[in-house]
Coordinates of C-alpha atoms in Angstrom, one line a residue:
M1 CA -66.6 150.1 -70.7
S2 CA -66.8 147.9 -68.1
L3 CA -63.2 146.3 -66.1
R4 CA -63.0 143.0 -68.6
L5 CA -60.4 140.9 -67.5
Y6 CA -59.7 137.1 -68.5
D7 CA -60.7 134.4 -66.7
T8 CA -58.4 131.2 -67.4
A9 CA -61.0 129.7 -64.9
A10 CA -63.6 130.5 -67.7
R11 CA -60.8 130.3 -71.0
Q12 CA -62.6 133.7 -71.3
L13 CA -63.2 137.4 -70.8
R14 CA -65.0 138.2 -68.1
D15 CA -66.8 141.7 -67.1
F16 CA -65.2 142.7 -62.8
T17 CA -67.8 143.3 -60.6
P18 CA -66.3 142.3 -56.8
L19 CA -68.5 140.1 -55.3
V20 CA -68.9 143.2 -52.2
P21 CA -69.9 146.2 -53.2
G22 CA -66.8 149.0 -53.5
K23 CA -64.6 146.4 -52.2
V24 CA -61.6 144.6 -53.9
G25 CA -59.9 141.6 -52.8
I26 CA -56.9 139.9 -53.9
Y27 CA -54.7 136.8 -53.4
I28 CA -51.5 136.6 -55.3
C29 CA -49.0 134.2 -54.5
G30 CA -45.4 135.6 -53.2
L31 CA -42.3 134.5 -53.7
T32 CA -40.6 131.0 -51.6
T33 CA -38.0 132.8 -50.1
Q34 CA -34.9 130.7 -51.3
S35 CA -32.7 132.9 -52.9
Q36 CA -32.7 136.8 -54.0
P37 CA -35.0 137.3 -56.4
H38 CA -34.6 138.7 -60.0
I39 CA -36.5 139.9 -63.1
G40 CA -38.2 136.8 -63.6
H41 CA -39.8 136.5 -60.4
V42 CA -40.8 140.1 -59.3
R43 CA -42.3 140.4 -63.0
F44 CA -45.8 138.4 -61.3
A45 CA -45.9 141.4 -58.4
V46 CA -44.8 144.5 -61.3
A47 CA -48.2 143.1 -62.7
F48 CA -50.8 142.8 -60.0
D49 CA -49.5 146.4 -58.8
V50 CA -50.4 147.7 -62.2
L51 CA -54.0 145.8 -61.6
R52 CA -54.7 146.9 -58.4
R53 CA -53.8 150.3 -59.1
W54 CA -55.8 150.8 -61.9
L55 CA -58.7 149.4 -59.7
E56 CA -57.7 152.0 -56.5
G57 CA -56.7 154.9 -58.5
R58 CA -59.2 154.7 -61.6
H59 CA -62.1 153.0 -60.0
G60 CA -62.1 153.4 -57.1
Y61 CA -62.4 150.7 -55.8
D62 CA -60.5 149.7 -51.8
V63 CA -58.8 147.6 -52.4
S64 CA -57.5 144.4 -49.7
L65 CA -53.6 142.7 -51.9
V66 CA -52.5 139.9 -49.8
R67 CA -48.7 138.7 -50.9
N68 CA -48.1 136.0 -49.3
V69 CA -44.3 135.1 -47.3
T70 CA -43.0 130.9 -48.7
D71 CA -40.7 130.5 -45.7
I72 CA -40.4 127.3 -45.1
D73 CA -40.7 124.6 -47.9
D74 CA -38.2 121.4 -49.5
K75 CA -35.2 123.9 -51.7
I76 CA -35.0 126.2 -48.2
L77 CA -34.6 123.0 -46.2
A78 CA -31.9 122.0 -48.5
K79 CA -30.5 125.4 -49.1
S80 CA -29.4 126.3 -45.9
A81 CA -28.2 122.9 -45.2
D82 CA -25.7 123.2 -48.0
A83 CA -24.5 126.5 -46.7
G84 CA -24.4 125.7 -42.8
E85 CA -26.9 127.8 -42.2
E86 CA -30.7 127.8 -40.1
W87 CA -33.4 127.5 -42.6
F88 CA -35.3 130.6 -41.0
A89 CA -32.3 133.2 -41.4
L90 CA -32.0 132.1 -44.8
S91 CA -35.9 132.8 -45.0
Y92 CA -35.1 135.9 -43.1
R93 CA -32.1 137.9 -45.2
N94 CA -33.4 136.4 -48.7
E95 CA -37.2 137.9 -47.1
V96 CA -35.8 140.8 -46.8
A97 CA -33.6 140.5 -50.5
T98 CA -37.2 140.2 -51.9
A99 CA -39.0 143.4 -50.1
A100 CA -36.3 145.7 -50.8
A101 CA -36.0 144.8 -55.0
L102 CA -39.8 145.9 -55.0
A103 CA -40.2 148.6 -52.5
S104 CA -36.5 149.6 -55.9
L105 CA -39.6 149.1 -59.0
G106 CA -41.8 151.2 -57.2
V107 CA -44.5 148.5 -56.6
L108 CA -46.9 149.3 -54.0
P109 CA -46.9 147.3 -50.5
P110 CA -49.1 144.9 -49.5
T111 CA -52.8 145.0 -47.4
Y112 CA -51.0 142.3 -45.8
E113 CA -48.4 140.0 -46.2
P114 CA -48.2 136.7 -44.1
R115 CA -45.8 134.4 -43.7
A116 CA -46.8 130.5 -43.3
T117 CA -44.9 129.3 -40.3
G118 CA -46.8 131.9 -39.2
H119 CA -50.5 130.4 -39.5
I120 CA -49.9 126.5 -38.6
T121 CA -52.7 126.5 -36.8
E122 CA -55.3 127.7 -39.3
M123 CA -53.3 125.4 -41.6
V124 CA -54.4 122.5 -39.4
E125 CA -58.5 123.7 -39.0
L126 CA -58.3 123.2 -42.6
M127 CA -56.6 120.2 -42.8
E128 CA -59.2 118.8 -40.5
T129 CA -61.8 119.9 -42.2
L130 CA -60.9 117.8 -45.1
V131 CA -60.0 114.2 -43.4
E132 CA -63.4 115.0 -41.7
K133 CA -65.3 115.9 -44.8
G134 CA -64.1 112.2 -46.4
H135 CA -60.8 114.9 -48.9
A136 CA -58.2 113.7 -46.9
Y137 CA -55.8 111.0 -45.1
A138 CA -53.3 110.4 -43.0
A139 CA -51.1 108.1 -44.1
T140 CA -51.0 104.8 -43.0
D141 CA -47.6 103.9 -42.4
G142 CA -46.6 106.2 -39.4
S143 CA -45.0 109.4 -41.0
G144 CA -47.3 112.0 -39.9
D145 CA -48.0 112.8 -44.1
V146 CA -51.3 113.5 -44.5
Y147 CA -53.1 114.1 -48.6
F148 CA -55.2 115.3 -50.1
D149 CA -57.9 112.6 -52.0
V150 CA -58.5 113.7 -55.6
K151 CA -60.0 110.6 -56.6
S152 CA -63.1 112.2 -53.6
F153 CA -63.7 115.8 -55.0
P154 CA -64.7 114.9 -59.2
E155 CA -64.5 118.7 -59.4
Y156 CA -60.4 118.0 -59.3
G157 CA -58.5 119.5 -62.9
S158 CA -61.3 122.0 -63.8
L159 CA -58.9 124.6 -62.9
T160 CA -56.5 124.0 -65.6
H161 CA -59.4 121.5 -68.1
Q162 CA -57.3 118.4 -67.7
K163 CA -58.0 114.5 -66.4
I164 CA -57.5 113.0 -63.3
E165 CA -56.4 109.9 -65.3
D166 CA -54.5 111.8 -68.2
M167 CA -52.9 113.3 -65.2
E168 CA -48.7 112.5 -64.0
A169 CA -48.2 112.0 -60.1
A170 CA -48.2 114.6 -58.0
Q171 CA -44.1 115.3 -56.4
D172 CA -44.1 117.2 -53.4
A173 CA -44.1 114.3 -51.7
D174 CA -42.9 110.4 -51.2
P175 CA -45.5 108.5 -52.4
R176 CA -45.3 106.1 -49.6
G177 CA -48.1 106.2 -48.0
K178 CA -50.3 107.4 -50.8
R179 CA -53.3 106.1 -51.9
D180 CA -53.6 107.0 -55.1
P181 CA -49.7 108.5 -56.5
R182 CA -51.1 112.1 -58.2
D183 CA -52.5 112.4 -54.3
F184 CA -51.2 115.9 -52.8
A185 CA -49.8 116.3 -49.2
L186 CA -51.4 118.9 -47.7
W187 CA -49.2 117.7 -44.3
K188 CA -45.1 116.8 -44.1
G189 CA -44.5 113.9 -41.9
R190 CA -40.9 115.5 -40.0
K191 CA -37.9 113.3 -41.5
E192 CA -35.2 112.8 -39.4
S193 CA -32.6 114.6 -41.4
E194 CA -34.5 117.7 -41.5
P195 CA -34.0 120.4 -38.0
A196 CA -37.0 120.3 -35.6
T197 CA -37.5 123.5 -35.6
A198 CA -38.7 123.7 -39.0
S199 CA -42.0 121.5 -37.5
W200 CA -44.9 121.9 -36.1
P201 CA -47.4 119.3 -33.6
T202 CA -51.3 118.0 -35.2
P203 CA -53.3 116.0 -35.0
F204 CA -51.8 113.5 -37.4
G205 CA -48.7 114.2 -36.1
V206 CA -45.5 116.1 -36.1
G207 CA -44.7 118.0 -39.5
R208 CA -45.0 121.1 -41.9
P209 CA -47.8 122.0 -43.9
G210 CA -47.7 121.0 -48.3
W211 CA -47.3 124.3 -49.8
H212 CA -50.4 124.3 -51.4
L213 CA -52.2 124.6 -48.6
E214 CA -51.0 127.6 -46.9
C215 CA -51.8 129.4 -50.0
S216 CA -55.8 128.1 -49.0
A217 CA -55.2 129.2 -45.6
M218 CA -54.5 132.5 -45.8
A219 CA -56.3 133.4 -48.4
R220 CA -58.6 132.8 -46.4
K221 CA -57.6 133.9 -42.8
Y222 CA -57.2 137.5 -44.7
L223 CA -60.0 137.5 -47.6
G224 CA -63.1 135.7 -45.8
D225 CA -64.6 132.0 -47.8
A226 CA -64.8 134.0 -50.7
F227 CA -63.2 136.3 -52.9
D228 CA -62.6 138.3 -56.0
I229 CA -59.7 137.9 -57.8
H230 CA -56.9 135.3 -57.3
G231 CA -53.2 136.2 -59.2
G232 CA -49.8 134.8 -59.9
G233 CA -47.3 133.5 -62.6
V234 CA -49.2 131.4 -65.0
D235 CA -46.4 128.9 -64.1
L236 CA -48.7 127.9 -60.9
R237 CA -51.9 126.8 -62.3
F238 CA -51.0 123.3 -61.8
P239 CA -50.7 121.8 -59.7
H240 CA -50.1 125.0 -57.2
H241 CA -53.7 127.4 -57.5
E242 CA -55.4 123.5 -58.8
N243 CA -54.6 122.1 -55.8
E244 CA -55.4 125.8 -53.5
Q245 CA -59.2 125.4 -55.2
A246 CA -59.1 121.1 -55.4
Q247 CA -58.2 121.6 -51.2
S248 CA -60.7 125.2 -51.1
H249 CA -63.8 123.7 -52.5
A250 CA -64.1 120.8 -51.5
A251 CA -63.7 122.3 -47.6
G252 CA -66.6 124.3 -48.3
L253 CA -64.9 127.7 -49.2
G254 CA -66.4 129.6 -52.2
F255 CA -62.6 130.9 -52.5
A256 CA -62.2 132.7 -56.0
N257 CA -64.3 134.4 -57.8
F258 CA -61.9 135.1 -61.0
W259 CA -58.3 133.7 -61.6
L260 CA -55.5 135.3 -63.0
H261 CA -52.0 134.6 -64.3
N262 CA -48.8 137.0 -65.8
A263 CA -46.4 135.4 -68.3
W264 CA -43.0 134.8 -68.3
V265 CA -40.3 137.0 -68.2
T266 CA -38.1 135.0 -70.7
L267 CA -34.2 134.8 -71.5
G268 CA -33.7 133.4 -75.7
G269 CA -37.0 131.2 -75.2
E270 CA -36.5 130.0 -72.1
K271 CA -37.9 130.4 -68.6
M272 CA -35.9 132.6 -66.7
S273 CA -35.3 130.5 -63.7
K274 CA -32.2 129.9 -60.8
S275 CA -31.8 125.6 -62.3
L276 CA -31.3 127.9 -66.4
G277 CA -28.6 129.4 -64.9
N278 CA -29.9 132.7 -66.4
S279 CA -30.7 135.0 -64.1
L280 CA -31.1 139.0 -63.5
V281 CA -30.6 139.2 -59.8
V282 CA -33.1 142.5 -59.2
S283 CA -30.6 144.0 -56.9
E284 CA -27.4 143.8 -59.2
V285 CA -29.6 144.4 -62.8
T286 CA -30.6 148.0 -60.3
K287 CA -26.7 148.6 -60.5
V288 CA -26.3 149.9 -64.3
A289 CA -29.8 150.4 -65.3
R290 CA -32.2 153.1 -63.3
P291 CA -35.3 150.4 -61.7
L292 CA -37.7 152.3 -63.4
A293 CA -36.3 151.8 -66.5
L294 CA -36.7 148.2 -64.8
R295 CA -40.1 148.6 -63.6
Y296 CA -40.7 150.1 -66.5
Y297 CA -39.7 147.3 -69.1
L298 CA -41.3 144.8 -67.1
T299 CA -44.3 146.5 -67.1
A300 CA -45.2 147.5 -71.4
A301 CA -46.0 144.3 -72.0
H302 CA -49.8 142.8 -71.5
Y303 CA -49.2 141.0 -68.4
R304 CA -50.4 137.5 -70.7
S305 CA -47.7 138.2 -73.3
T306 CA -44.3 136.3 -72.1
I307 CA -41.6 139.1 -72.3
D308 CA -38.2 138.2 -74.9
F309 CA -35.2 139.6 -72.4
Y310 CA -32.4 140.2 -75.1
E311 CA -29.4 142.2 -75.0
G312 CA -29.6 145.9 -75.2
S313 CA -33.1 145.4 -74.4
L314 CA -33.0 147.6 -70.7
R315 CA -31.2 150.8 -73.1
E316 CA -34.5 150.4 -75.3
A317 CA -36.6 151.2 -71.9
E318 CA -34.8 153.9 -71.0
A319 CA -34.7 155.7 -74.0
T320 CA -38.5 155.7 -73.3
V321 CA -38.8 156.7 -69.7
E322 CA -36.2 160.0 -70.8
R323 CA -38.8 160.8 -74.4
I324 CA -41.5 161.3 -71.1
E325 CA -38.9 162.5 -68.9
G326 CA -37.9 165.1 -70.9
F327 CA -41.7 166.1 -72.0
L328 CA -42.8 165.9 -68.1
T329 CA -39.1 168.5 -67.9
R330 CA -40.3 170.8 -70.8
A331 CA -43.3 171.3 -69.2
L332 CA -42.4 171.8 -66.3
R333 CA -40.2 174.2 -66.7
S334 CA -43.1 176.1 -69.0
L335 CA -45.7 176.3 -66.5
P336 CA -46.1 178.7 -64.3
D337 CA -44.3 178.4 -61.0
G338 CA -46.8 176.4 -58.5
T339 CA -48.1 174.0 -61.1
S340 CA -49.1 170.6 -59.0
I341 CA -47.3 167.5 -59.9
T342 CA -50.3 165.6 -58.5
P343 CA -51.9 163.3 -60.6
D344 CA -55.3 164.4 -61.4
L345 CA -57.4 161.7 -62.4
G346 CA -60.4 163.7 -64.2
A347 CA -56.8 164.1 -67.2
V348 CA -57.1 160.2 -67.7
P349 CA -57.5 160.4 -71.9
E350 CA -61.0 158.0 -72.6
A351 CA -59.3 156.2 -74.7
Y352 CA -56.2 156.0 -72.6
A353 CA -59.4 154.2 -69.9
A354 CA -60.8 151.8 -72.4
A355 CA -56.8 149.8 -73.0
M356 CA -57.0 149.3 -69.3
D357 CA -60.8 148.1 -68.6
D358 CA -60.1 145.7 -71.6
D359 CA -57.7 142.9 -69.2
L360 CA -55.3 145.7 -68.7
N361 CA -54.2 146.2 -72.2
V362 CA -51.1 148.6 -70.8
S363 CA -49.0 148.5 -75.1
G364 CA -52.4 150.4 -75.8
A365 CA -52.9 152.9 -73.0
L366 CA -49.0 153.1 -73.7
A367 CA -49.4 153.9 -76.7
V368 CA -52.2 156.6 -75.6
V369 CA -49.1 157.9 -73.6
H370 CA -46.4 158.3 -76.6
D371 CA -49.5 160.6 -78.6
T372 CA -49.8 162.7 -75.9
V373 CA -45.7 162.8 -75.7
R374 CA -45.3 164.3 -79.4
A375 CA -48.6 166.5 -78.8
G376 CA -47.5 168.4 -75.9
N377 CA -43.8 168.3 -77.4
T378 CA -45.5 170.3 -80.2
A379 CA -47.3 172.2 -78.0
L380 CA -44.2 173.2 -76.1
D381 CA -42.2 174.0 -79.2
D382 CA -46.0 176.2 -80.8
G383 CA -45.9 177.6 -77.2
D384 CA -49.4 176.5 -76.6
E385 CA -49.5 177.3 -73.0
E386 CA -52.9 175.3 -72.7
A387 CA -52.2 172.2 -74.5
V388 CA -49.1 172.2 -72.9
A389 CA -50.9 172.1 -69.7
A390 CA -53.3 169.5 -70.6
A391 CA -51.0 167.0 -71.7
F392 CA -48.3 167.6 -69.3
A393 CA -51.3 166.5 -66.7
S394 CA -52.5 163.9 -68.8
V395 CA -49.3 162.4 -68.8
V396 CA -48.4 162.5 -65.7
V397 CA -51.6 160.7 -64.2
M398 CA -51.6 157.9 -66.7
T399 CA -47.5 157.2 -65.9
D400 CA -48.7 157.5 -62.1
L401 CA -52.1 154.5 -62.6
L402 CA -48.7 152.2 -64.3
G403 CA -46.0 152.6 -61.8
V404 CA -43.9 155.3 -64.1
N405 CA -44.3 157.9 -62.9
P406 CA -40.6 159.8 -63.6
L407 CA -41.3 163.1 -61.3
D408 CA -43.1 160.5 -58.8
P409 CA -40.4 160.8 -55.0
Q410 CA -40.3 157.1 -55.2
W411 CA -37.6 156.8 -59.2
G412 CA -35.3 159.2 -56.2
T413 CA -36.6 163.0 -58.7
D414 CA -37.7 166.2 -57.9
T415 CA -38.4 168.6 -60.4
T416 CA -40.5 170.7 -58.9
S417 CA -40.0 174.7 -60.4
G418 CA -38.1 176.2 -57.7
S419 CA -37.6 174.1 -54.4
G420 CA -35.5 175.0 -53.6
D421 CA -33.8 171.6 -53.4
A422 CA -30.4 170.2 -55.6
Q423 CA -32.4 169.7 -59.2
G424 CA -34.3 173.7 -58.5
A425 CA -30.6 174.6 -58.3
L426 CA -28.9 172.5 -61.1
D427 CA -31.9 174.1 -63.3
A428 CA -31.6 177.9 -62.0
L429 CA -27.3 177.6 -62.4
V430 CA -28.6 175.5 -66.4
Q431 CA -30.4 178.4 -66.8
V432 CA -27.7 181.3 -66.8
Q433 CA -25.1 178.4 -69.2
L434 CA -28.4 178.6 -71.5
E435 CA -29.5 182.2 -71.5
A436 CA -25.4 183.5 -71.6
R437 CA -25.2 181.2 -75.0
A438 CA -28.3 182.7 -76.3
A439 CA -27.2 186.0 -76.4
A440 CA -23.6 184.4 -77.9
R441 CA -25.9 183.5 -80.4
A442 CA -27.4 186.1 -81.5
A443 CA -24.6 187.6 -81.5
R444 CA -23.5 186.1 -83.8
D445 CA -20.3 184.5 -81.3
F446 CA -20.3 181.4 -82.4
A447 CA -17.2 179.9 -80.7
T448 CA -18.4 181.0 -77.4
A449 CA -21.2 179.6 -77.8
D450 CA -20.1 176.3 -79.0
A451 CA -17.8 176.3 -76.2
I452 CA -20.5 176.5 -73.8
R453 CA -22.5 173.9 -75.6
D454 CA -19.3 172.0 -74.8
Q455 CA -18.2 172.5 -70.9
L456 CA -22.8 172.0 -70.6
G457 CA -21.8 168.6 -71.8
L458 CA -18.7 167.3 -69.8
A459 CA -20.2 168.2 -66.4
G460 CA -22.8 165.6 -68.8
I461 CA -25.7 168.5 -69.5
V462 CA -26.9 167.0 -72.7
I463 CA -28.4 170.3 -75.3
E464 CA -31.1 170.2 -77.1
D465 CA -32.0 173.0 -79.7
T466 CA -35.8 173.6 -80.5
A467 CA -37.8 176.3 -81.8
S468 CA -38.9 177.7 -78.5
G469 CA -35.3 177.5 -77.3
A470 CA -33.1 175.3 -75.5
N471 CA -33.7 173.0 -73.1
W472 CA -31.3 170.6 -71.1
S473 CA -31.4 167.0 -70.0
L474 CA -28.9 164.8 -67.8
A475 CA -27.4 162.5 -69.8
R476 CA -27.7 158.7 -68.6
R477 CA -24.6 156.3 -68.1
D478 CA -24.2 154.2 -70.8
N479 CA -25.0 150.3 -69.6
E480 CA -22.8 149.2 -72.3
E481 CA -20.2 150.6 -71.2
T482 CA -20.7 148.8 -67.7
G483 CA -21.0 146.1 -69.0
S484 CA -24.8 145.6 -68.5
I485 CA -27.4 144.8 -69.9

């Protein structure tokens, strides 16, 4: 089965074939660095990280992924003014926080991460092309504004399947010099209230770029005139992505071959946003929930499905992760020393691959993961080492392709048998206690056996008795005690 992806522009599933054989170019709209990211902000990065891992890991494509940083815009200027802070200082501080949040969730670094302010030259060149072609104009009021003329381009509205006459006025700039209220800003002339450092000279006047112009220019610089996939949150479809496509096509660029959009994370049915006051900042959430559990939570639903966050969401994700982790840990202890934990692409079950090739059906793929975990636990209980090894290899590679492999050093764990690290030392000490407990039970000295179990429990070690012997795991923190949800 070939990979099929849902193209928002076509409103249907399409077979994915890259424009250049063996290579894939992806552009995703990164965050505006006005504040620290909450879990709703970062869902897009996790969703497209899964896509990238699948394209690279399963299909063997050489992927160039560009994720921009919008480090200048109206909100950044407003928030920095309110805080009495330089706009670039506020922007950079939040850029660092965003990078840390994404890294904590196992999101692979982008191939390129351009800042808008570093690509003014490319933006001005694109703007000049649009003016020359008659699709843009400079305001005649001396403001320095430059607008895209939506009526000059019949294709405008094709991405979101809207008619111009049904659209509301563009809200991205002062309408003072517009020919039509729906025209959107390519360039915004500097206002007296704005710092001089937030403006650049152009043939049309001093000012700063509009949001839409930024992404078109940066995508072109790093991926060329045409590239494979443009992605982002569903809320960006209009006006941002519509405007990107219009200005790029009007300039004669092929731009994106596929448009992919991920759905929101909601809280009580409402989009999670700062304005609603219901945000959950990633850096705070990961103080009381494992980053691996948060990553799993954001990964588990289909990328086009809305995730509604509720009390207990992360506890459920943690319990699920623990089941996977418990099997892998048990299996690794039962297998020969030196067993590789490196993902083996040959161990990907066909049912898993079929689900992922069907528009990244992660929920279907995870069903295969959990079936394999159950089969692996049964094999452990039966002492079927060959079946255990096969299940272990499959679970490792399947979870790795989703970025939720509990054995990945990303999550601060190393359960390699005999490695000599803290995990290996702890395992050796616990095994001594388990052997003593087993001997006590064999001698029907149940008081001693119970005492050993209780002592391990006080130390945070959970014991599970199975047909093949006792297994142990570390108890997890109860998020309710920390006030987390």
